[in-house]
Amino acid sequence: LAKGMSPMSPIGFVHLGALLSKRGDINSGYRYVKLALSLLDKVGRESAGEVICIATQVKIFVEPIQAALEHHNDGYAASMVAGDVFNALLNTLLKNSCMFVAGVKLQTMREEYDKFVRLAKENNHSIFLVHIKQIQRDVLRLIGSDEEVTIPEEETLVASNNSVLKSFCFRNAYISFMFRSYDDAKEHVSKFYDCRENAWANLMVAHINHALYTGLISFWVARKSRDAQC
């Protein structure tokens, strides 16, 4: 700070804000992500896609989620201008993933996920592709569609990537709970708890969904287990 700001300063401030938010200080975190965003036009927009991506995830905890989610579109556009395909995909993935929390219609989610699947395939990004296909599979089940979602890369990535493993366990626990499959819900929520500690240091909206539903599933499993013993 004594030597002024650099083009990398917005990245430092936005990740600091996200870390503070993850540790429970949302107000301070929100101030830092807004500072990061305000610096982009002053020190350069080379990192705009990443900064907007991380900042939006924090802003959703303070601002109305439906409105805040649209900032990921700005992040996508800024990333594409800079040739940053990774953060363009990440902005789109996070926006699509948050649709579950935002209450977007299932049919709209289905259409958006189809678009992202094509985008991830075009850019050969298997981790993002598996993440969105896992959610897409649940959307189709909730709609009542007979369409099958094949994820040939899933088995390999579940075994080697903790983020994919955690998503796999959560999605299976969630859909088992929604269809009241007790044994499957119990198995997968237990596996989710085993791998959840090794997670991103930044605050993500997915953490809300995980905390809410794993809490509900754990309560349901415990109550059914107790009732079975009576």
PDB file of C-alpha atoms in Angstrom:
ATOM      1  CA  LEU A   1       0.000   0.000   0.000  1.00  0.00           C
ATOM      2  CA  ALA A   2       2.897   2.378   0.724  1.00  0.00           C
ATOM      3  CA  LYS A   3       4.057   2.047  -2.885  1.00  0.00           C
ATOM      4  CA  GLY A   4       0.601   2.512  -4.403  1.00  0.00           C
ATOM      5  CA  MET A   5      -1.617   0.168  -6.386  1.00  0.00           C
ATOM      6  CA  SER A   6      -0.732  -2.217  -9.193  1.00  0.00           C
ATOM      7  CA  PRO A   7      -2.813  -4.098 -11.779  1.00  0.00           C
ATOM      8  CA  MET A   8      -2.755  -7.056  -9.350  1.00  0.00           C
ATOM      9  CA  SER A   9      -4.198  -5.084  -6.418  1.00  0.00           C
ATOM     10  CA  PRO A  10      -7.861  -5.861  -7.269  1.00  0.00           C
ATOM     11  CA  ILE A  11      -7.097  -9.611  -7.116  1.00  0.00           C
ATOM     12  CA  GLY A  12      -5.507  -9.224  -3.687  1.00  0.00           C
ATOM     13  CA  PHE A  13      -8.401  -7.206  -2.304  1.00  0.00           C
ATOM     14  CA  VAL A  14     -11.139  -9.433  -3.736  1.00  0.00           C
ATOM     15  CA  HIS A  15      -9.583 -12.623  -2.356  1.00  0.00           C
ATOM     16  CA  LEU A  16      -9.042 -10.951   1.006  1.00  0.00           C
ATOM     17  CA  GLY A  17     -12.711  -9.964   1.014  1.00  0.00           C
ATOM     18  CA  ALA A  18     -13.799 -13.473   0.115  1.00  0.00           C
ATOM     19  CA  LEU A  19     -11.577 -14.976   2.828  1.00  0.00           C
ATOM     20  CA  LEU A  20     -12.869 -12.589   5.504  1.00  0.00           C
ATOM     21  CA  SER A  21     -16.427 -13.401   4.436  1.00  0.00           C
ATOM     22  CA  LYS A  22     -15.745 -17.148   4.630  1.00  0.00           C
ATOM     23  CA  ARG A  23     -14.468 -16.623   8.177  1.00  0.00           C
ATOM     24  CA  GLY A  24     -17.696 -14.886   9.161  1.00  0.00           C
ATOM     25  CA  ASP A  25     -16.979 -11.170   8.706  1.00  0.00           C
ATOM     26  CA  ILE A  26     -19.334 -10.496   5.794  1.00  0.00           C
ATOM     27  CA  ASN A  27     -19.392  -6.714   6.291  1.00  0.00           C
ATOM     28  CA  SER A  28     -15.619  -6.322   6.013  1.00  0.00           C
ATOM     29  CA  GLY A  29     -15.462  -8.810   3.175  1.00  0.00           C
ATOM     30  CA  TYR A  30     -18.133  -6.928   1.266  1.00  0.00           C
ATOM     31  CA  ARG A  31     -16.198  -3.665   1.636  1.00  0.00           C
ATOM     32  CA  TYR A  32     -13.021  -5.229   0.264  1.00  0.00           C
ATOM     33  CA  VAL A  33     -14.711  -6.796  -2.764  1.00  0.00           C
ATOM     34  CA  LYS A  34     -16.342  -3.457  -3.591  1.00  0.00           C
ATOM     35  CA  LEU A  35     -12.913  -1.807  -3.282  1.00  0.00           C
ATOM     36  CA  ALA A  36     -11.473  -4.414  -5.650  1.00  0.00           C
ATOM     37  CA  LEU A  37     -14.200  -3.714  -8.203  1.00  0.00           C
ATOM     38  CA  SER A  38     -13.716   0.055  -7.936  1.00  0.00           C
ATOM     39  CA  LEU A  39      -9.985  -0.304  -8.666  1.00  0.00           C
ATOM     40  CA  LEU A  40     -10.444  -2.113 -11.976  1.00  0.00           C
ATOM     41  CA  ASP A  41     -10.972   1.055 -14.003  1.00  0.00           C
ATOM     42  CA  LYS A  42      -8.055   2.775 -12.262  1.00  0.00           C
ATOM     43  CA  VAL A  43      -5.275   0.178 -12.431  1.00  0.00           C
ATOM     44  CA  GLY A  44      -6.373  -1.923 -15.407  1.00  0.00           C
ATOM     45  CA  ARG A  45      -8.965  -4.555 -16.225  1.00  0.00           C
ATOM     46  CA  GLU A  46      -6.638  -7.463 -17.037  1.00  0.00           C
ATOM     47  CA  SER A  47      -7.948  -9.351 -14.009  1.00  0.00           C
ATOM     48  CA  ALA A  48     -11.555  -8.136 -14.260  1.00  0.00           C
ATOM     49  CA  GLY A  49     -13.047 -11.565 -15.000  1.00  0.00           C
ATOM     50  CA  GLU A  50     -11.547 -13.156 -11.888  1.00  0.00           C
ATOM     51  CA  VAL A  51     -12.287 -10.151  -9.671  1.00  0.00           C
ATOM     52  CA  ILE A  52     -15.942  -9.913 -10.752  1.00  0.00           C
ATOM     53  CA  CYS A  53     -16.335 -13.674 -10.345  1.00  0.00           C
ATOM     54  CA  ILE A  54     -15.125 -13.797  -6.736  1.00  0.00           C
ATOM     55  CA  ALA A  55     -16.757 -10.470  -5.811  1.00  0.00           C
ATOM     56  CA  THR A  56     -20.173 -11.573  -7.077  1.00  0.00           C
ATOM     57  CA  GLN A  57     -20.155 -14.642  -4.853  1.00  0.00           C
ATOM     58  CA  VAL A  58     -19.669 -12.385  -1.808  1.00  0.00           C
ATOM     59  CA  LYS A  59     -22.139  -9.733  -2.989  1.00  0.00           C
ATOM     60  CA  ILE A  60     -24.906 -12.338  -3.170  1.00  0.00           C
ATOM     61  CA  PHE A  61     -24.738 -12.611   0.636  1.00  0.00           C
ATOM     62  CA  VAL A  62     -25.577  -8.893   0.914  1.00  0.00           C
ATOM     63  CA  GLU A  63     -27.535  -7.956  -2.202  1.00  0.00           C
ATOM     64  CA  PRO A  64     -30.660  -9.612  -3.716  1.00  0.00           C
ATOM     65  CA  ILE A  65     -29.418 -12.823  -5.293  1.00  0.00           C
ATOM     66  CA  GLN A  66     -31.388 -12.523  -8.547  1.00  0.00           C
ATOM     67  CA  ALA A  67     -29.840  -9.108  -9.257  1.00  0.00           C
ATOM     68  CA  ALA A  68     -26.346  -9.935  -8.015  1.00  0.00           C
ATOM     69  CA  LEU A  69     -26.149 -13.078 -10.140  1.00  0.00           C
ATOM     70  CA  GLU A  70     -26.279 -10.957 -13.284  1.00  0.00           C
ATOM     71  CA  HIS A  71     -22.812  -9.603 -12.450  1.00  0.00           C
ATOM     72  CA  HIS A  72     -21.437 -12.974 -13.537  1.00  0.00           C
ATOM     73  CA  ASN A  73     -22.486 -11.987 -17.072  1.00  0.00           C
ATOM     74  CA  ASP A  74     -20.204  -8.951 -16.742  1.00  0.00           C
ATOM     75  CA  GLY A  75     -17.450 -11.259 -15.499  1.00  0.00           C
ATOM     76  CA  TYR A  76     -17.911 -13.518 -18.500  1.00  0.00           C
ATOM     77  CA  ALA A  77     -17.731 -10.580 -20.917  1.00  0.00           C
ATOM     78  CA  ALA A  78     -14.655  -9.102 -19.224  1.00  0.00           C
ATOM     79  CA  SER A  79     -12.909 -12.488 -19.276  1.00  0.00           C
ATOM     80  CA  MET A  80     -13.580 -12.991 -22.966  1.00  0.00           C
ATOM     81  CA  VAL A  81     -12.209  -9.512 -23.785  1.00  0.00           C
ATOM     82  CA  ALA A  82      -9.008 -10.425 -21.936  1.00  0.00           C
ATOM     83  CA  GLY A  83      -8.820 -13.884 -23.521  1.00  0.00           C
ATOM     84  CA  ASP A  84      -9.292 -15.502 -20.100  1.00  0.00           C
ATOM     85  CA  VAL A  85     -11.333 -18.581 -21.005  1.00  0.00           C
ATOM     86  CA  PHE A  86     -10.989 -20.176 -17.558  1.00  0.00           C
ATOM     87  CA  ASN A  87     -12.678 -17.305 -15.715  1.00  0.00           C
ATOM     88  CA  ALA A  88     -15.238 -16.898 -18.487  1.00  0.00           C
ATOM     89  CA  LEU A  89     -16.251 -20.523 -17.869  1.00  0.00           C
ATOM     90  CA  LEU A  90     -16.056 -20.113 -14.090  1.00  0.00           C
ATOM     91  CA  ASN A  91     -18.345 -17.072 -14.115  1.00  0.00           C
ATOM     92  CA  THR A  92     -20.893 -19.004 -16.170  1.00  0.00           C
ATOM     93  CA  LEU A  93     -20.594 -22.150 -14.042  1.00  0.00           C
ATOM     94  CA  LEU A  94     -21.105 -20.259 -10.780  1.00  0.00           C
ATOM     95  CA  LYS A  95     -24.064 -18.350 -12.154  1.00  0.00           C
ATOM     96  CA  ASN A  96     -25.691 -21.561 -13.357  1.00  0.00           C
ATOM     97  CA  SER A  97     -24.944 -23.384 -10.096  1.00  0.00           C
ATOM     98  CA  CYS A  98     -26.525 -20.570  -8.074  1.00  0.00           C
ATOM     99  CA  MET A  99     -29.803 -20.890  -9.969  1.00  0.00           C
ATOM    100  CA  PHE A 100     -30.835 -23.622  -7.519  1.00  0.00           C
ATOM    101  CA  VAL A 101     -30.513 -21.149  -4.646  1.00  0.00           C
ATOM    102  CA  ALA A 102     -32.109 -18.270  -6.594  1.00  0.00           C
ATOM    103  CA  GLY A 103     -35.309 -20.194  -7.325  1.00  0.00           C
ATOM    104  CA  VAL A 104     -34.962 -20.144 -11.111  1.00  0.00           C
ATOM    105  CA  LYS A 105     -37.481 -22.297 -12.987  1.00  0.00           C
ATOM    106  CA  LEU A 106     -36.235 -25.805 -13.670  1.00  0.00           C
ATOM    107  CA  GLN A 107     -36.881 -25.549 -17.407  1.00  0.00           C
ATOM    108  CA  THR A 108     -34.833 -22.342 -17.603  1.00  0.00           C
ATOM    109  CA  MET A 109     -32.038 -24.064 -15.694  1.00  0.00           C
ATOM    110  CA  ARG A 110     -32.191 -26.981 -18.108  1.00  0.00           C
ATOM    111  CA  GLU A 111     -31.725 -24.682 -21.092  1.00  0.00           C
ATOM    112  CA  GLU A 112     -28.849 -22.772 -19.489  1.00  0.00           C
ATOM    113  CA  TYR A 113     -27.088 -25.999 -18.499  1.00  0.00           C
ATOM    114  CA  ASP A 114     -27.350 -27.313 -22.061  1.00  0.00           C
ATOM    115  CA  LYS A 115     -25.602 -24.144 -23.285  1.00  0.00           C
ATOM    116  CA  PHE A 116     -22.839 -24.488 -20.697  1.00  0.00           C
ATOM    117  CA  VAL A 117     -22.249 -28.151 -21.506  1.00  0.00           C
ATOM    118  CA  ARG A 118     -21.579 -27.162 -25.121  1.00  0.00           C
ATOM    119  CA  LEU A 119     -19.276 -24.333 -23.989  1.00  0.00           C
ATOM    120  CA  ALA A 120     -17.274 -26.579 -21.648  1.00  0.00           C
ATOM    121  CA  LYS A 121     -16.922 -29.245 -24.346  1.00  0.00           C
ATOM    122  CA  GLU A 122     -15.721 -26.679 -26.897  1.00  0.00           C
ATOM    123  CA  ASN A 123     -13.001 -25.579 -24.483  1.00  0.00           C
ATOM    124  CA  ASN A 124     -12.185 -29.110 -23.311  1.00  0.00           C
ATOM    125  CA  HIS A 125     -12.719 -28.322 -19.605  1.00  0.00           C
ATOM    126  CA  SER A 126     -13.675 -31.654 -18.081  1.00  0.00           C
ATOM    127  CA  ILE A 127     -13.889 -30.545 -14.426  1.00  0.00           C
ATOM    128  CA  PHE A 128     -16.408 -27.782 -15.148  1.00  0.00           C
ATOM    129  CA  LEU A 129     -18.248 -30.152 -17.493  1.00  0.00           C
ATOM    130  CA  VAL A 130     -18.639 -32.786 -14.782  1.00  0.00           C
ATOM    131  CA  HIS A 131     -19.740 -30.194 -12.213  1.00  0.00           C
ATOM    132  CA  ILE A 132     -22.554 -28.872 -14.397  1.00  0.00           C
ATOM    133  CA  LYS A 133     -23.613 -32.312 -15.593  1.00  0.00           C
ATOM    134  CA  GLN A 134     -24.008 -33.446 -11.984  1.00  0.00           C
ATOM    135  CA  ILE A 135     -26.468 -30.597 -11.401  1.00  0.00           C
ATOM    136  CA  GLN A 136     -28.063 -31.086 -14.814  1.00  0.00           C
ATOM    137  CA  ARG A 137     -28.777 -34.718 -13.895  1.00  0.00           C
ATOM    138  CA  ASP A 138     -30.677 -33.609 -10.788  1.00  0.00           C
ATOM    139  CA  VAL A 139     -32.654 -30.996 -12.718  1.00  0.00           C
ATOM    140  CA  LEU A 140     -33.836 -33.626 -15.205  1.00  0.00           C
ATOM    141  CA  ARG A 141     -34.861 -35.950 -12.369  1.00  0.00           C
ATOM    142  CA  LEU A 142     -36.843 -33.179 -10.672  1.00  0.00           C
ATOM    143  CA  ILE A 143     -38.542 -32.285 -13.948  1.00  0.00           C
ATOM    144  CA  GLY A 144     -39.478 -35.932 -14.418  1.00  0.00           C
ATOM    145  CA  SER A 145     -37.547 -36.320 -17.669  1.00  0.00           C
ATOM    146  CA  ASP A 146     -36.411 -39.750 -18.856  1.00  0.00           C
ATOM    147  CA  GLU A 147     -33.353 -38.198 -20.504  1.00  0.00           C
ATOM    148  CA  GLU A 148     -30.103 -39.780 -19.340  1.00  0.00           C
ATOM    149  CA  VAL A 149     -27.048 -37.685 -18.506  1.00  0.00           C
ATOM    150  CA  THR A 150     -23.867 -39.613 -19.191  1.00  0.00           C
ATOM    151  CA  ILE A 151     -20.702 -38.394 -17.495  1.00  0.00           C
ATOM    152  CA  PRO A 152     -17.851 -40.640 -18.678  1.00  0.00           C
ATOM    153  CA  GLU A 153     -15.231 -38.421 -17.009  1.00  0.00           C
ATOM    154  CA  GLU A 154     -16.957 -38.518 -13.602  1.00  0.00           C
ATOM    155  CA  GLU A 155     -15.467 -41.720 -12.185  1.00  0.00           C
ATOM    156  CA  THR A 156     -11.890 -40.663 -12.863  1.00  0.00           C
ATOM    157  CA  LEU A 157     -12.348 -37.137 -11.500  1.00  0.00           C
ATOM    158  CA  VAL A 158     -14.252 -38.296  -8.397  1.00  0.00           C
ATOM    159  CA  ALA A 159     -11.219 -40.411  -7.560  1.00  0.00           C
ATOM    160  CA  SER A 160      -8.675 -37.647  -8.186  1.00  0.00           C
ATOM    161  CA  ASN A 161     -10.322 -34.256  -7.557  1.00  0.00           C
ATOM    162  CA  ASN A 162     -11.736 -33.343  -4.134  1.00  0.00           C
ATOM    163  CA  SER A 163     -13.973 -30.592  -5.519  1.00  0.00           C
ATOM    164  CA  VAL A 164     -15.645 -33.039  -7.913  1.00  0.00           C
ATOM    165  CA  LEU A 165     -15.888 -35.671  -5.153  1.00  0.00           C
ATOM    166  CA  LYS A 166     -17.567 -33.215  -2.786  1.00  0.00           C
ATOM    167  CA  SER A 167     -20.032 -32.132  -5.464  1.00  0.00           C
ATOM    168  CA  PHE A 168     -20.709 -35.782  -6.354  1.00  0.00           C
ATOM    169  CA  CYS A 169     -21.477 -36.684  -2.721  1.00  0.00           C
ATOM    170  CA  PHE A 170     -23.666 -33.630  -2.177  1.00  0.00           C
ATOM    171  CA  ARG A 171     -25.671 -34.046  -5.385  1.00  0.00           C
ATOM    172  CA  ASN A 172     -26.334 -37.702  -4.603  1.00  0.00           C
ATOM    173  CA  ALA A 173     -27.295 -36.920  -1.016  1.00  0.00           C
ATOM    174  CA  TYR A 174     -29.573 -34.104  -2.200  1.00  0.00           C
ATOM    175  CA  ILE A 175     -31.454 -36.088  -4.839  1.00  0.00           C
ATOM    176  CA  SER A 176     -31.759 -39.088  -2.492  1.00  0.00           C
ATOM    177  CA  PHE A 177     -33.290 -36.790   0.121  1.00  0.00           C
ATOM    178  CA  MET A 178     -35.682 -35.215  -2.375  1.00  0.00           C
ATOM    179  CA  PHE A 179     -36.966 -38.669  -3.347  1.00  0.00           C
ATOM    180  CA  ARG A 180     -36.775 -39.928   0.250  1.00  0.00           C
ATOM    181  CA  SER A 181     -34.248 -42.680  -0.370  1.00  0.00           C
ATOM    182  CA  TYR A 182     -33.043 -43.105   3.206  1.00  0.00           C
ATOM    183  CA  ASP A 183     -30.122 -45.492   2.740  1.00  0.00           C
ATOM    184  CA  ASP A 184     -28.615 -43.567  -0.180  1.00  0.00           C
ATOM    185  CA  ALA A 185     -29.046 -40.212   1.570  1.00  0.00           C
ATOM    186  CA  LYS A 186     -27.375 -41.540   4.702  1.00  0.00           C
ATOM    187  CA  GLU A 187     -24.440 -42.976   2.761  1.00  0.00           C
ATOM    188  CA  HIS A 188     -23.769 -39.920   0.621  1.00  0.00           C
ATOM    189  CA  VAL A 189     -24.187 -37.267   3.316  1.00  0.00           C
ATOM    190  CA  SER A 190     -21.673 -39.172   5.429  1.00  0.00           C
ATOM    191  CA  LYS A 191     -19.208 -39.209   2.518  1.00  0.00           C
ATOM    192  CA  PHE A 192     -19.815 -35.487   1.977  1.00  0.00           C
ATOM    193  CA  TYR A 193     -18.854 -34.704   5.580  1.00  0.00           C
ATOM    194  CA  ASP A 194     -15.675 -36.751   5.163  1.00  0.00           C
ATOM    195  CA  CYS A 195     -14.404 -34.579   2.299  1.00  0.00           C
ATOM    196  CA  ARG A 196     -15.945 -31.157   2.944  1.00  0.00           C
ATOM    197  CA  GLU A 197     -13.066 -29.706   4.998  1.00  0.00           C
ATOM    198  CA  ASN A 198     -10.740 -29.602   2.000  1.00  0.00           C
ATOM    199  CA  ALA A 199     -12.675 -26.810   0.317  1.00  0.00           C
ATOM    200  CA  TRP A 200     -12.018 -23.409  -1.217  1.00  0.00           C
ATOM    201  CA  ALA A 201     -10.924 -20.701   1.220  1.00  0.00           C
ATOM    202  CA  ASN A 202     -13.201 -18.230  -0.577  1.00  0.00           C
ATOM    203  CA  LEU A 203     -16.869 -17.846   0.257  1.00  0.00           C
ATOM    204  CA  MET A 204     -19.126 -19.442  -2.347  1.00  0.00           C
ATOM    205  CA  VAL A 205     -22.913 -19.435  -2.599  1.00  0.00           C
ATOM    206  CA  ALA A 206     -22.773 -23.219  -2.948  1.00  0.00           C
ATOM    207  CA  HIS A 207     -21.735 -23.301   0.711  1.00  0.00           C
ATOM    208  CA  ILE A 208     -25.244 -22.090   1.661  1.00  0.00           C
ATOM    209  CA  ASN A 209     -26.872 -24.859  -0.301  1.00  0.00           C
ATOM    210  CA  HIS A 210     -24.522 -27.462   1.137  1.00  0.00           C
ATOM    211  CA  ALA A 211     -25.020 -26.309   4.724  1.00  0.00           C
ATOM    212  CA  LEU A 212     -28.808 -26.115   4.404  1.00  0.00           C
ATOM    213  CA  TYR A 213     -29.437 -29.453   2.772  1.00  0.00           C
ATOM    214  CA  THR A 214     -26.794 -31.505   4.565  1.00  0.00           C
ATOM    215  CA  GLY A 215     -28.264 -30.157   7.811  1.00  0.00           C
ATOM    216  CA  LEU A 216     -31.780 -31.145   6.751  1.00  0.00           C
ATOM    217  CA  ILE A 217     -30.596 -34.548   5.529  1.00  0.00           C
ATOM    218  CA  SER A 218     -28.664 -35.225   8.746  1.00  0.00           C
ATOM    219  CA  PHE A 219     -31.711 -34.311  10.837  1.00  0.00           C
ATOM    220  CA  TRP A 220     -33.974 -36.535   8.707  1.00  0.00           C
ATOM    221  CA  VAL A 221     -31.535 -39.456   8.849  1.00  0.00           C
ATOM    222  CA  ALA A 222     -31.114 -39.122  12.615  1.00  0.00           C
ATOM    223  CA  ARG A 223     -34.876 -38.968  13.185  1.00  0.00           C
ATOM    224  CA  LYS A 224     -35.562 -42.013  10.994  1.00  0.00           C
ATOM    225  CA  SER A 225     -32.758 -43.933  12.691  1.00  0.00           C
ATOM    226  CA  ARG A 226     -34.191 -43.097  16.105  1.00  0.00           C
ATOM    227  CA  ASP A 227     -37.715 -44.059  15.037  1.00  0.00           C
ATOM    228  CA  ALA A 228     -36.451 -47.387  13.688  1.00  0.00           C
ATOM    229  CA  GLN A 229     -34.904 -48.192  17.075  1.00  0.00           C
ATOM    230  CA  CYS A 230     -38.125 -47.481  18.999  1.00  0.00           C
TER     231      CYS A 230
END
